[in-house]
Coordinates of C-alpha atoms in Angstrom, one line a residue:
H175 CA 23.2 93.7 -68.6
L176 CA 24.4 90.6 -70.5
C177 CA 24.1 92.5 -73.8
N178 CA 26.2 95.2 -72.4
A179 CA 28.9 92.7 -71.2
L180 CA 29.0 91.2 -74.7
L181 CA 29.2 94.7 -76.3
L182 CA 32.1 95.6 -74.0
F183 CA 33.9 92.4 -75.0
N184 CA 33.5 93.3 -78.7
I185 CA 34.9 96.8 -78.0
L186 CA 37.9 95.6 -76.0
K187 CA 38.7 93.1 -78.8
R188 CA 39.2 96.2 -81.1
I189 CA 41.8 97.8 -78.8
P190 CA 45.2 96.1 -79.3
Q191 CA 46.5 96.8 -75.8
L192 CA 43.4 95.2 -74.2
Q193 CA 42.7 92.3 -76.5
S194 CA 44.3 89.7 -74.3
W195 CA 42.3 90.9 -71.3
S196 CA 38.9 91.3 -72.9
G197 CA 37.5 88.1 -71.5
F198 CA 38.6 89.0 -67.9
L199 CA 37.2 92.5 -68.1
M200 CA 33.9 91.2 -69.5
C201 CA 33.5 88.8 -66.6
L202 CA 34.5 91.5 -64.1
F203 CA 31.9 93.8 -65.6
A204 CA 29.2 91.1 -65.7
F205 CA 29.6 89.4 -62.3
H206 CA 31.0 92.0 -59.9
P207 CA 28.6 92.3 -56.9
V208 CA 28.3 96.1 -57.2
Q209 CA 26.6 95.5 -60.6
L210 CA 23.6 93.8 -58.9
E211 CA 21.9 97.0 -58.1
N212 CA 21.7 97.9 -61.8
A213 CA 21.1 94.4 -63.1
I214 CA 18.3 93.5 -60.7
W215 CA 16.7 96.7 -59.4
I216 CA 14.0 97.7 -61.9
G217 CA 14.4 101.3 -60.8
E218 CA 17.9 101.3 -62.4
F219 CA 16.9 99.9 -65.8
K220 CA 17.6 103.4 -67.1
T221 CA 21.3 102.8 -66.3
L222 CA 21.4 99.5 -68.2
L223 CA 19.6 101.2 -71.2
S224 CA 21.9 104.2 -71.2
G225 CA 24.9 101.9 -70.9
F226 CA 23.7 99.8 -73.9
F227 CA 23.5 102.9 -76.1
I228 CA 26.8 104.2 -74.8
L229 CA 28.6 101.0 -75.6
L230 CA 26.9 100.6 -79.0
C231 CA 27.8 104.2 -79.8
A232 CA 31.4 103.5 -78.9
K233 CA 31.4 100.3 -81.0
F234 CA 30.1 102.2 -84.1
F235 CA 32.6 105.0 -83.5
L236 CA 35.5 102.5 -83.6
T237 CA 34.0 100.9 -86.7
Y238 CA 33.8 104.4 -88.3
L239 CA 37.4 105.1 -87.6
Q240 CA 38.4 101.9 -89.4
T241 CA 36.0 102.1 -92.3
A242 CA 35.4 105.9 -92.7
S243 CA 31.8 105.0 -93.6
R244 CA 29.8 108.3 -93.5
T245 CA 26.6 106.3 -93.0
L246 CA 27.7 105.5 -89.5
I247 CA 27.8 109.2 -88.5
T248 CA 24.1 109.5 -88.2
A249 CA 23.9 106.2 -86.2
I250 CA 26.6 107.4 -83.8
V251 CA 24.9 110.7 -83.1
M252 CA 21.4 109.1 -82.7
L253 CA 22.8 106.4 -80.3
F254 CA 24.6 109.0 -78.2
F255 CA 21.4 111.1 -78.0
A256 CA 19.4 108.0 -77.0
S257 CA 21.9 107.3 -74.2
L258 CA 21.4 110.8 -72.8
L259 CA 17.6 110.4 -73.0
S260 CA 17.9 107.2 -71.0
K261 CA 20.2 108.7 -68.4
P262 CA 22.6 111.6 -68.5
Q263 CA 25.6 109.5 -67.4
G264 CA 26.8 109.4 -71.0
V265 CA 27.9 113.1 -71.0
F266 CA 31.5 111.8 -70.4
L267 CA 31.6 109.8 -73.7
P268 CA 33.1 112.4 -76.0
C269 CA 36.1 112.7 -73.7
I270 CA 36.7 108.9 -73.8
L271 CA 36.3 108.8 -77.6
L272 CA 39.0 111.5 -77.9
F273 CA 41.5 108.8 -76.9
F274 CA 40.8 106.9 -80.1
L275 CA 41.0 109.7 -82.6
P276 CA 44.1 109.0 -84.9
K277 CA 46.6 111.8 -85.2
Q278 CA 46.8 111.8 -89.0
K279 CA 44.3 110.6 -91.5
P280 CA 42.7 111.9 -94.7
N281 CA 39.3 112.4 -93.1
R282 CA 40.7 113.9 -89.9
A283 CA 38.5 117.1 -90.3
L284 CA 35.3 115.0 -90.5
Q285 CA 36.3 113.1 -87.4
I286 CA 36.9 116.3 -85.5
R287 CA 33.5 117.7 -86.6
L288 CA 31.8 114.5 -85.4
F289 CA 33.6 114.7 -82.1
M290 CA 32.5 118.4 -81.7
A291 CA 28.9 117.5 -82.5
L292 CA 28.9 114.9 -79.7
A293 CA 30.6 117.3 -77.3
L294 CA 27.9 120.0 -78.1
I295 CA 25.1 117.5 -77.5
S296 CA 26.8 116.5 -74.2
V297 CA 27.1 120.1 -73.0
L298 CA 23.4 120.9 -73.9
C299 CA 22.3 117.7 -72.1
A300 CA 24.3 118.6 -69.0
F301 CA 22.9 122.2 -68.9
S302 CA 19.3 121.1 -69.5
T303 CA 19.5 118.3 -66.9
Y304 CA 20.9 120.7 -64.3
T305 CA 18.1 123.2 -65.1
F306 CA 15.3 120.7 -64.8
Q307 CA 16.7 119.1 -61.6
L308 CA 17.2 122.5 -60.1
N309 CA 13.6 123.4 -60.8
D310 CA 12.4 120.1 -59.4
R311 CA 14.5 120.8 -56.3
F312 CA 16.3 117.5 -56.7
I313 CA 19.4 119.7 -56.6
N314 CA 19.1 121.3 -53.1
Q315 CA 21.1 122.7 -50.2
A316 CA 20.9 119.5 -48.1
H317 CA 24.6 118.9 -48.3
Q318 CA 26.0 122.3 -49.1
Y319 CA 29.5 122.5 -47.7
E320 CA 32.5 124.7 -48.4
A321 CA 34.5 123.9 -51.5
W322 CA 37.4 122.4 -49.6
K323 CA 35.1 120.1 -47.7
K324 CA 33.4 119.0 -51.0
I325 CA 36.8 118.0 -52.4
G326 CA 37.6 115.9 -49.3
L327 CA 34.1 114.3 -49.3
S328 CA 34.3 113.5 -53.0
G329 CA 37.7 111.8 -52.4
W330 CA 36.2 109.8 -49.5
A331 CA 33.5 108.6 -52.0
L332 CA 36.2 107.6 -54.4
F333 CA 38.0 105.7 -51.6
N334 CA 34.8 103.8 -50.9
Y335 CA 34.4 103.0 -54.6
L336 CA 38.0 101.6 -54.7
K337 CA 37.3 99.6 -51.5
H338 CA 34.1 98.1 -52.8
F339 CA 35.8 97.2 -56.1
I340 CA 38.7 95.3 -54.4
V341 CA 36.9 93.9 -51.4
P342 CA 33.1 93.9 -52.1
V343 CA 31.8 93.6 -48.5
Q344 CA 29.1 95.4 -46.6
L345 CA 27.4 96.5 -49.8
S346 CA 24.1 98.3 -49.4
A347 CA 21.3 99.9 -51.5
L348 CA 21.8 103.0 -49.4
Y349 CA 25.0 104.4 -47.8
T350 CA 24.8 107.0 -45.0
F351 CA 26.1 110.4 -45.9
P352 CA 29.3 110.8 -43.8
N353 CA 30.1 113.7 -41.5
P354 CA 33.0 115.8 -42.8
S355 CA 35.3 114.7 -40.0
P356 CA 39.1 115.4 -40.1
F357 CA 39.8 111.7 -40.9
V358 CA 37.2 111.6 -43.7
L359 CA 38.6 114.8 -45.3
F360 CA 42.2 113.7 -44.8
M361 CA 41.6 110.4 -46.5
G362 CA 39.6 112.1 -49.3
Y363 CA 42.5 114.5 -50.0
C364 CA 45.0 111.6 -50.0
V365 CA 42.9 109.8 -52.6
W366 CA 42.8 112.9 -54.9
I367 CA 46.5 113.5 -54.5
L368 CA 47.2 109.9 -55.3
L369 CA 45.0 109.9 -58.4
S370 CA 46.4 113.3 -59.6
I371 CA 50.0 112.1 -59.3
S372 CA 49.1 108.8 -61.0
G373 CA 47.4 110.7 -63.9
F374 CA 50.3 113.1 -64.3
W375 CA 52.8 110.3 -64.3
M376 CA 50.7 108.4 -66.9
F377 CA 50.6 111.5 -69.1
L378 CA 54.4 112.1 -68.8
K379 CA 55.2 108.5 -69.6
N380 CA 52.7 108.3 -72.4
K381 CA 50.8 105.5 -70.7
K382 CA 47.8 106.0 -73.0
T383 CA 45.9 102.8 -72.0
S384 CA 46.4 103.5 -68.2
L385 CA 45.2 107.1 -68.7
L386 CA 42.2 105.7 -70.6
G387 CA 41.4 103.4 -67.6
L388 CA 41.7 106.3 -65.2
C389 CA 39.4 108.5 -67.3
I390 CA 36.8 105.7 -67.6
F391 CA 36.8 105.4 -63.8
L392 CA 36.7 109.1 -62.9
L393 CA 34.7 110.9 -65.6
P394 CA 31.4 109.1 -65.2
L395 CA 31.6 109.7 -61.4
L396 CA 32.4 113.4 -61.5
P397 CA 28.7 114.5 -61.9
V398 CA 27.7 112.4 -58.8
L399 CA 30.4 113.3 -56.3
Q400 CA 28.2 116.0 -54.7
F401 CA 30.2 119.0 -56.1
I402 CA 26.6 120.0 -57.0
P403 CA 24.6 118.9 -54.0
F404 CA 21.7 116.5 -54.7
G405 CA 19.8 113.7 -53.1
E406 CA 21.0 111.9 -50.0
A407 CA 23.9 109.7 -51.3
L408 CA 27.6 110.6 -51.5
W409 CA 28.3 107.3 -53.3
A410 CA 26.2 104.4 -54.6
D411 CA 26.9 101.1 -56.3
R412 CA 24.8 102.1 -59.3
Y413 CA 27.1 105.0 -60.1
L414 CA 30.0 102.5 -60.6
Y415 CA 28.3 100.7 -63.5
L416 CA 30.6 101.8 -66.3
S417 CA 33.4 103.1 -64.1
L418 CA 34.1 99.5 -63.1
V419 CA 35.7 98.9 -66.5
G420 CA 38.3 101.7 -65.8
L421 CA 39.2 100.1 -62.5
G422 CA 39.7 96.8 -64.2
I423 CA 42.0 98.2 -66.8
I424 CA 44.1 100.0 -64.2
S425 CA 44.4 96.9 -62.1
L426 CA 45.5 94.7 -65.0
L427 CA 48.1 97.3 -66.1
A428 CA 49.4 97.5 -62.5
M429 CA 50.1 93.8 -62.7
Q430 CA 52.1 93.9 -65.9
R431 CA 55.4 93.3 -64.2
L432 CA 54.2 89.9 -62.9
T433 CA 54.6 86.8 -65.1
K434 CA 51.7 85.8 -67.3
K435 CA 51.1 82.7 -65.2
H436 CA 50.8 84.7 -62.0
V437 CA 48.4 87.3 -63.7
T438 CA 46.2 84.5 -65.0
F439 CA 46.1 82.8 -61.6
L440 CA 45.1 86.2 -59.9
Q441 CA 42.5 86.8 -62.5
Y442 CA 40.8 83.4 -61.9
C443 CA 40.9 83.9 -58.1
F444 CA 39.4 87.3 -58.4
I445 CA 36.6 86.2 -60.7
A446 CA 35.8 83.3 -58.4
C447 CA 35.7 85.6 -55.4
I448 CA 33.4 88.2 -57.0
I449 CA 31.0 85.4 -58.3
G450 CA 30.9 84.0 -54.8
S451 CA 30.2 87.5 -53.4
S452 CA 27.5 88.1 -56.0
C453 CA 25.8 84.8 -55.1
Y454 CA 25.9 85.9 -51.4
Y455 CA 24.2 89.3 -52.1
L456 CA 21.7 88.0 -54.6
P457 CA 19.0 87.0 -52.0
H458 CA 19.2 90.6 -50.6
W459 CA 17.4 91.7 -53.8
K460 CA 14.5 89.3 -53.5
S461 CA 12.1 92.0 -52.3
D462 CA 12.0 95.6 -51.2
L463 CA 11.8 94.4 -47.6
N464 CA 15.0 92.3 -48.0
V465 CA 16.8 95.3 -49.5
Y466 CA 16.1 97.8 -46.8
T467 CA 16.5 95.3 -44.0

């Protein structure tokens, strides 16, 4: 987890719009209490391993765009494949890398071919994972609802992710699957409407960095929002591992109108709060009995 935080810091330093915030985003990623589930629970070591390969692949991709070294192409493809072998959460990566492709460059065609190769690997991984989990009955009909209810429930899951990001209280290893009550569905649709309007506005205003943050938040979560029913969880802290970075980017950009002094003060306050919250939840992971109690 520490290696991933340092890799994230290195990547953010290469993005001009996020350079000045790279330290805060690294601390947010490293110390937020929702990360405890992945950093401490041995069953989620696959998430850390996949995250490591994803971030290393992104780092090499940005280096390749700067140096045009063809020797990096093989490394990028192998790292991406390794991330998918660890855990299929990396299927979203080609969509994120698309933000960094320059519009005009001599080796543009080669960059497009590399992107298409990564996208093809991603599609094949998604298809094979779906097939295997369907055969293993991990994908089942336990939470099979009508499409309009699935949209509302997925929005309710996003609402809880946002809530746990801003106010990390009442965290748990397992969250009860909610009943699709009118209130839950209404809140879920409100969240989707808000995110859709925000994304459309970012696109119209050419807010590329904000749109990047929104995509980093949403894309890794799309496969686990129960559009395809599986398991017993509508949301879980472990699914937010990389999406947390996107929420951090959006939060910082939302505070741009504040003075630098105020933004810095809020950053220090928030980091202090999440470190305190992490220290509070740390003993919960002492043993399996503590976790489930």
